[in-house]
Coordinates of C-alpha atoms in Angstrom, one line a residue:
M1 CA 0.0 0.0 0.0
V2 CA 2.8 2.4 0.9
G3 CA 4.7 1.5 -2.2
G4 CA 1.7 2.1 -4.4
S5 CA 1.1 5.6 -2.9
H6 CA 4.8 6.4 -3.4
V7 CA 4.6 5.4 -7.1
L8 CA 1.4 7.5 -7.5
Y9 CA 3.1 10.5 -5.9
M10 CA 6.1 10.1 -8.2
K11 CA 3.9 9.9 -11.2
R12 CA 2.0 13.1 -10.2
S13 CA 5.3 14.8 -9.6
V14 CA 6.6 13.9 -13.1
W15 CA 3.5 15.2 -14.7
R16 CA 3.7 18.4 -12.8
I17 CA 7.3 18.9 -14.0
V18 CA 6.3 18.1 -17.5
F19 CA 3.4 20.6 -17.4
V20 CA 5.6 23.4 -16.0
A21 CA 8.4 22.7 -18.5
T22 CA 5.8 22.8 -21.3
K23 CA 4.4 26.1 -20.2
L24 CA 7.9 27.6 -19.9
L25 CA 8.8 26.3 -23.3
Y26 CA 5.7 27.7 -24.8
I27 CA 6.3 31.1 -23.2
N28 CA 9.9 31.2 -24.4
I29 CA 8.8 30.3 -27.9
Q30 CA 6.3 33.1 -27.9
L31 CA 8.9 35.5 -26.6
I32 CA 11.3 34.7 -29.3
K33 CA 8.6 35.1 -32.0
E34 CA 7.5 38.5 -30.6
F35 CA 11.1 39.9 -30.3
A36 CA 11.9 38.6 -33.7
K37 CA 8.8 40.4 -35.1
D38 CA 9.8 43.6 -33.3
S39 CA 13.4 43.4 -34.6
E40 CA 12.0 43.2 -38.2
E41 CA 10.0 46.3 -37.6
R42 CA 13.0 48.2 -36.3
S43 CA 15.1 47.1 -39.2
E44 CA 12.5 48.8 -41.5
G45 CA 13.4 52.1 -40.0
K46 CA 10.7 52.7 -37.4
N47 CA 11.4 54.8 -34.4
H48 CA 12.3 52.8 -31.2
I49 CA 9.6 54.2 -29.0
E50 CA 6.9 54.2 -31.6
A51 CA 7.7 50.7 -32.6
M52 CA 7.7 49.4 -29.0
A53 CA 4.4 51.3 -28.2
N54 CA 2.7 49.9 -31.3
F55 CA 4.1 46.5 -30.4
G56 CA 2.4 46.5 -27.0
E57 CA -0.9 47.9 -28.4
G58 CA -0.9 45.3 -31.2
R59 CA -0.7 42.5 -28.7
R60 CA -3.5 44.1 -26.7
R61 CA -5.8 44.1 -29.7
G62 CA -5.2 40.4 -30.4
T63 CA -4.1 38.1 -27.6
G64 CA -2.0 35.0 -28.3
G65 CA -3.9 32.7 -25.9
M66 CA -1.5 33.0 -23.0
L67 CA -3.7 35.0 -20.6
P68 CA -6.1 32.0 -20.2
L69 CA -3.1 30.0 -19.2
L70 CA -2.2 32.5 -16.5
A71 CA -5.8 32.6 -15.3
I72 CA -6.0 28.8 -15.0
S73 CA -2.7 28.6 -13.2
T74 CA -3.7 31.3 -10.7
V75 CA -7.1 29.8 -10.0
A76 CA -5.5 26.3 -9.6
E77 CA -2.9 27.6 -7.2
Y78 CA -5.3 29.6 -5.0
Y79 CA -7.8 26.8 -5.0
R80 CA -5.5 24.4 -3.3
L81 CA -4.4 27.0 -0.6
P82 CA -6.3 27.1 2.7
W83 CA -5.4 30.8 3.1
K84 CA -5.5 33.0 -0.1
P85 CA -2.7 35.6 -0.1
P86 CA -4.4 38.9 -0.9
V87 CA -1.4 41.1 -1.7
T88 CA -0.1 38.6 -4.4
A89 CA -3.6 38.4 -5.9
G90 CA -3.8 42.3 -5.9
L91 CA -0.4 42.6 -7.7
L92 CA -1.4 40.0 -10.3
A93 CA -4.7 41.8 -10.9
A94 CA -3.0 45.3 -11.1
N95 CA -0.5 44.2 -13.7
T96 CA -3.0 42.4 -15.8
L97 CA -5.5 45.3 -15.7
V98 CA -2.9 47.8 -16.7
Y99 CA -2.0 45.6 -19.7
L100 CA -5.5 44.9 -20.8
R101 CA -6.7 48.4 -20.3
P102 CA -10.5 47.7 -20.0
A103 CA -12.8 50.5 -21.1
F104 CA -13.9 51.6 -17.7
L105 CA -10.2 52.1 -16.6
D106 CA -8.7 53.3 -19.9
P107 CA -9.1 57.1 -19.2
L108 CA -7.3 56.6 -15.8
I109 CA -4.4 54.5 -17.0
P110 CA -1.5 56.5 -18.6
H111 CA -0.3 55.4 -22.0
I112 CA 2.8 53.3 -22.1
S113 CA 4.7 56.1 -23.8
E114 CA 4.2 58.3 -20.7
V115 CA 5.7 55.8 -18.2
W116 CA 8.7 54.3 -19.9
F117 CA 11.6 54.0 -17.4
N118 CA 14.2 56.2 -19.0
P119 CA 17.0 57.4 -16.7
N120 CA 17.6 60.6 -18.7
L121 CA 14.0 61.7 -18.7
I122 CA 13.5 60.8 -15.1
L123 CA 16.4 62.9 -13.9
K124 CA 15.8 65.6 -16.3
H125 CA 12.2 66.2 -15.5
K126 CA 12.1 64.6 -12.0
D127 CA 9.4 62.3 -13.4
L128 CA 8.2 60.1 -10.5
K129 CA 5.4 58.7 -12.6
R130 CA 8.0 57.0 -14.8
F131 CA 10.0 56.0 -11.8
F132 CA 7.2 54.0 -10.1
L133 CA 4.5 53.1 -12.7
S134 CA 6.9 51.7 -15.3
A135 CA 7.1 48.5 -13.2
F136 CA 3.5 47.7 -13.8
Y137 CA 3.6 47.9 -17.6
H138 CA 4.5 45.1 -20.0
L139 CA 5.3 45.1 -23.7
N140 CA 3.3 42.1 -24.8
E141 CA 1.4 39.1 -23.6
P142 CA 4.5 36.7 -23.2
H143 CA 6.2 39.5 -21.2
L144 CA 3.3 39.8 -18.9
V145 CA 2.5 36.1 -18.5
Y146 CA 6.2 35.2 -17.8
N147 CA 6.5 37.8 -15.1
M148 CA 3.2 37.0 -13.5
M149 CA 3.8 33.3 -13.4
S150 CA 7.1 34.1 -11.5
L151 CA 5.2 36.5 -9.2
L152 CA 2.6 33.9 -8.5
W153 CA 5.1 31.4 -7.3
K154 CA 7.3 33.8 -5.4
G155 CA 4.5 35.8 -4.0
I156 CA 2.6 32.9 -2.5
K157 CA 5.6 31.5 -0.8
L158 CA 6.8 34.8 0.6
E159 CA 3.4 36.2 1.6
T160 CA 2.4 32.9 3.3
S161 CA 5.6 32.8 5.4
M162 CA 5.8 36.6 6.2
G163 CA 2.1 37.7 6.4
S164 CA 0.4 40.2 4.1
T165 CA 1.5 43.4 5.9
Q166 CA 5.2 42.5 5.9
F167 CA 5.0 41.3 2.4
A168 CA 3.3 44.4 1.1
S169 CA 5.9 46.5 2.9
M170 CA 8.7 44.5 1.3
V171 CA 7.3 44.8 -2.2
V172 CA 6.9 48.6 -1.9
T173 CA 10.4 48.9 -0.5
L174 CA 12.0 46.6 -3.2
L175 CA 10.1 48.5 -5.9
G176 CA 11.7 51.8 -4.9
M177 CA 15.1 50.3 -4.3
S178 CA 15.3 48.3 -7.5
Q179 CA 14.3 51.4 -9.6
G180 CA 16.6 53.6 -7.6
V181 CA 19.6 51.3 -8.0
T182 CA 19.0 50.9 -11.7
L183 CA 18.8 54.7 -12.0
L184 CA 22.0 55.1 -10.1
L185 CA 23.8 52.5 -12.2
A186 CA 22.7 54.1 -15.5
K187 CA 23.8 57.6 -14.2
S188 CA 27.2 56.2 -13.0
L189 CA 27.9 54.5 -16.4
H190 CA 27.0 57.7 -18.2
V191 CA 29.3 59.9 -16.0
F192 CA 32.3 57.7 -15.5
F193 CA 32.3 55.5 -18.7
D194 CA 30.2 57.6 -21.1
Y195 CA 27.7 54.7 -21.6
R196 CA 25.1 57.2 -22.9
R197 CA 23.1 55.3 -25.6
A198 CA 23.4 51.8 -24.1
Y199 CA 21.8 52.5 -20.7
Y200 CA 21.3 56.1 -19.9
H201 CA 18.8 56.6 -22.8
E202 CA 17.4 53.1 -22.6
Y203 CA 13.6 52.5 -22.4
S204 CA 12.3 49.7 -20.3
V205 CA 9.1 48.5 -18.5
G206 CA 8.1 45.5 -16.5
F207 CA 8.0 43.9 -13.0
S208 CA 11.3 42.0 -13.6
G209 CA 13.4 44.1 -11.4
V210 CA 11.1 43.5 -8.4
L211 CA 11.0 39.8 -9.2
F212 CA 14.8 39.4 -9.2
A213 CA 14.8 41.2 -5.8
L214 CA 12.2 38.8 -4.5
K215 CA 14.2 35.9 -5.8
V216 CA 17.2 37.1 -3.8
V217 CA 15.1 37.4 -0.6
L218 CA 13.4 34.0 -1.2
N219 CA 16.7 32.2 -1.7
S220 CA 18.9 34.1 0.8
Q221 CA 19.0 31.3 3.4
A222 CA 18.9 28.3 1.1
E223 CA 21.7 25.8 1.2
D224 CA 20.6 23.4 -1.5
Y225 CA 20.9 23.4 -5.3
T226 CA 18.4 24.3 -8.0
S227 CA 18.1 24.1 -11.7
V228 CA 18.0 27.4 -13.7
Y229 CA 17.1 26.6 -17.3
G230 CA 18.7 23.2 -17.0
V231 CA 21.9 24.5 -15.2
L232 CA 22.4 23.2 -11.7
V233 CA 23.6 26.0 -9.4
P234 CA 23.5 26.8 -5.7
T235 CA 20.0 28.2 -4.8
K236 CA 21.3 31.3 -3.2
Y237 CA 23.0 32.3 -6.4
A238 CA 20.2 31.3 -8.7
A239 CA 19.3 35.0 -9.4
W240 CA 22.8 35.7 -10.8
A241 CA 22.6 32.6 -13.0
E242 CA 19.2 33.7 -14.3
L243 CA 20.5 37.1 -15.0
V244 CA 23.2 35.7 -17.3
L245 CA 21.0 33.1 -19.0
V246 CA 18.1 35.5 -19.6
Q247 CA 20.5 38.0 -21.3
M248 CA 21.8 35.1 -23.4
F249 CA 18.3 34.0 -24.6
V250 CA 16.7 37.4 -24.7
P251 CA 19.4 40.0 -25.6
R252 CA 17.0 42.9 -25.6
A253 CA 15.9 42.3 -22.0
S254 CA 16.9 45.1 -19.6
F255 CA 20.1 43.9 -18.2
L256 CA 20.6 47.0 -15.9
G257 CA 17.0 46.6 -14.6
H258 CA 17.5 43.0 -13.7
L259 CA 20.9 43.8 -12.1
G260 CA 19.4 46.6 -10.2
G261 CA 16.8 44.2 -8.8
I262 CA 19.4 41.7 -7.6
L263 CA 21.5 44.4 -5.9
A264 CA 18.3 45.9 -4.3
G265 CA 17.5 42.4 -2.9
I266 CA 21.0 42.0 -1.4
L267 CA 20.8 45.5 0.0
Y268 CA 17.4 44.9 1.5
M269 CA 18.6 41.8 3.3
K270 CA 21.7 43.6 4.7
M271 CA 19.5 46.3 6.0
K272 CA 17.0 43.8 7.4
S273 CA 19.7 41.9 9.3
S274 CA 21.3 45.1 10.7
Y275 CA 18.0 46.9 11.8
S276 CA 16.1 45.4 14.7
G277 CA 13.4 48.1 15.0
S278 CA 9.9 48.1 13.6
D279 CA 9.5 48.5 9.9
P280 CA 8.3 52.0 9.1
V281 CA 7.0 51.0 5.8
A282 CA 5.0 48.1 7.4
M283 CA 3.6 50.6 9.9
V284 CA 2.4 52.8 7.1
V285 CA 0.9 49.8 5.2
R286 CA -0.8 48.6 8.3
G287 CA -2.3 52.0 9.0
V288 CA -3.6 52.4 5.4
A289 CA -5.1 48.9 5.7
R290 CA -6.8 49.8 8.9
A291 CA -8.2 53.0 7.5
V292 CA -9.5 51.3 4.4
T293 CA -11.1 48.4 6.1
W294 CA -12.5 50.4 9.0
P295 CA -16.1 50.7 7.5
L296 CA -16.2 46.9 6.9
R297 CA -15.0 46.3 10.5
F298 CA -17.6 48.7 11.8
L299 CA -20.4 47.1 9.9
S300 CA -19.2 43.7 11.0
S301 CA -19.3 44.7 14.6
M302 CA -22.8 46.1 14.2
V303 CA -24.1 43.0 12.5
G304 CA -22.5 40.8 15.1
S305 CA -24.0 42.7 18.0
R306 CA -27.5 42.6 16.3
R307 CA -27.2 38.9 15.8
R308 CA -26.9 38.4 19.6
R309 CA -30.2 40.2 20.1
I310 CA -33.7 38.8 19.6
T311 CA -36.7 40.9 18.6
G312 CA -38.4 42.1 21.8
R313 CA -36.9 43.4 25.0
G314 CA -35.0 40.4 26.0
R315 CA -32.7 37.5 25.0
V316 CA -33.1 33.8 25.3
G317 CA -30.4 31.7 27.1
R318 CA -29.2 31.1 30.6
G319 CA -26.4 33.1 32.0
Q320 CA -24.2 32.8 35.1
N321 CA -26.2 33.4 38.3
G322 CA -29.2 34.3 36.4
I323 CA -28.1 37.9 35.8
A324 CA -29.1 39.3 32.4
G325 CA -28.5 43.1 32.7
P326 CA -29.7 46.3 34.4
G327 CA -33.5 46.3 35.1
I328 CA -33.9 42.8 33.6
W329 CA -35.2 39.6 35.2
R330 CA -34.9 36.2 33.7
C331 CA -37.9 33.7 33.6
Q332 CA -36.9 30.4 35.1
S333 CA -39.5 28.5 33.0
C334 CA -38.3 29.6 29.5
T335 CA -35.1 31.6 30.2
F336 CA -36.4 34.7 28.5
D337 CA -35.0 38.0 29.7
N338 CA -37.8 40.4 30.5
S339 CA -37.9 44.1 31.3
G340 CA -37.9 45.0 35.0
W341 CA -41.2 46.8 34.5
E342 CA -42.9 43.5 33.6
S343 CA -44.5 41.2 36.2
V344 CA -45.3 38.5 33.7
C345 CA -42.9 36.8 31.3
E346 CA -43.5 38.0 27.7
M347 CA -42.6 34.7 26.3
C348 CA -44.4 32.1 28.4
G349 CA -46.7 34.1 30.7
S350 CA -45.2 32.8 33.9
G351 CA -45.4 35.2 36.8
R352 CA -42.3 36.8 38.2
S353 CA -42.9 35.6 41.8
G354 CA -41.8 32.3 43.2
G355 CA -39.1 30.6 41.1
N356 CA -38.7 33.6 38.8
R357 CA -37.3 36.1 41.3
W358 CA -34.0 36.8 39.4
S359 CA -32.7 40.3 39.0
V360 CA -29.5 42.3 39.0
N361 CA -30.0 43.6 42.4
Q362 CA -31.4 40.6 44.1
G363 CA -29.8 37.6 42.3
Q364 CA -31.6 34.4 43.1
A365 CA -34.2 34.9 45.9
H366 CA -35.4 31.3 45.9
S367 CA -33.5 28.6 44.2
P368 CA -36.0 26.6 42.1
T369 CA -36.1 23.0 42.5
S370 CA -37.0 20.3 39.9
S371 CA -40.5 20.0 41.5
G372 CA -41.1 23.7 41.0
D373 CA -40.4 23.8 37.2
L374 CA -43.3 23.9 34.8
P375 CA -44.0 20.7 32.9
L376 CA -43.2 20.9 29.2
D377 CA -46.8 20.5 28.0
E378 CA -47.9 23.4 30.3
L379 CA -45.1 25.6 29.0
R380 CA -46.1 25.0 25.4
R381 CA -49.8 25.6 26.3
R382 CA -48.9 29.0 27.9
R383 CA -46.8 30.0 24.9
L384 CA -49.6 29.2 22.5
E385 CA -52.1 31.1 24.6
R386 CA -49.7 34.0 24.7
F387 CA -48.9 34.4 21.0
S388 CA -51.9 32.8 19.2

């Protein structure tokens, strides 16, 4: 029996590996096709920005069938989780909505030409919109799906282990740090080595920088080995291997953006280990979350308090020492809480005297015995007479 279950587990593992490998192969093929198509457009003399902007818009008008693959993978992953990480889901939704640009959001979302990450334009115009928003834009469907599949896996693991507040704080911090390090690297290469055209005037978009930083954080304490595109490397150095291999397979990928993400992840871990105080970004995120969810919590408390009440002036149920509240006495026949002004139980019609002398001030005047309780048939008869 044990051997049979082990064989079944191995078969399922093999099928999972084959499924993931097939998805990655399909994504890589689509990426090669799209970048080859874009290279042909550039060779025909089109302007770089115009060609890339049209490239993204063209993919938006006609999808290549990869978004359903992303949706199925996301639903499958979240379905098997007992706790659904909300921040990861929000990031997936935000990136996808920015790419799809639905009609109701189209007027609110800037065009991709307005948010390209360009070091020259950011420093020249102090353009924070390009600095922050460029990470949420993607050139085409394979670009989006490849990044979101990576975010799905990394985000679920990190948010499940860290908690939503800490994970959201880390993502915000790594977003700013990765963009800042990339900007600093581009400016340094321009000033010291005159790398003007290659990096300082480079246009790039995508969530890859943050993903490389998350990969560094995720693998920082790992001691085992992992396979990166078929190459076996120590897990803690997997981000560096992926940086080189991605640049080999996709030469037009933003090398400086990926490198900035890795360096941001390393810097974040160094700061985290040397700083023992509370995370200020996490405090801000927690405060914003409390402010946003306050109406829901208020309504929930109101609904919860109303559920504990029954229509009328009392509650049904025995309490300790028979005490129900100020000016309230509890009927010992049906356990209904009645107003102190009533001398007869509103539920069953029993009098307040005798075994029903329970109040806040008096407590139990006479402890009822089993012979003093009303028979069940008599209690039912009185209730029918009272309410019929």
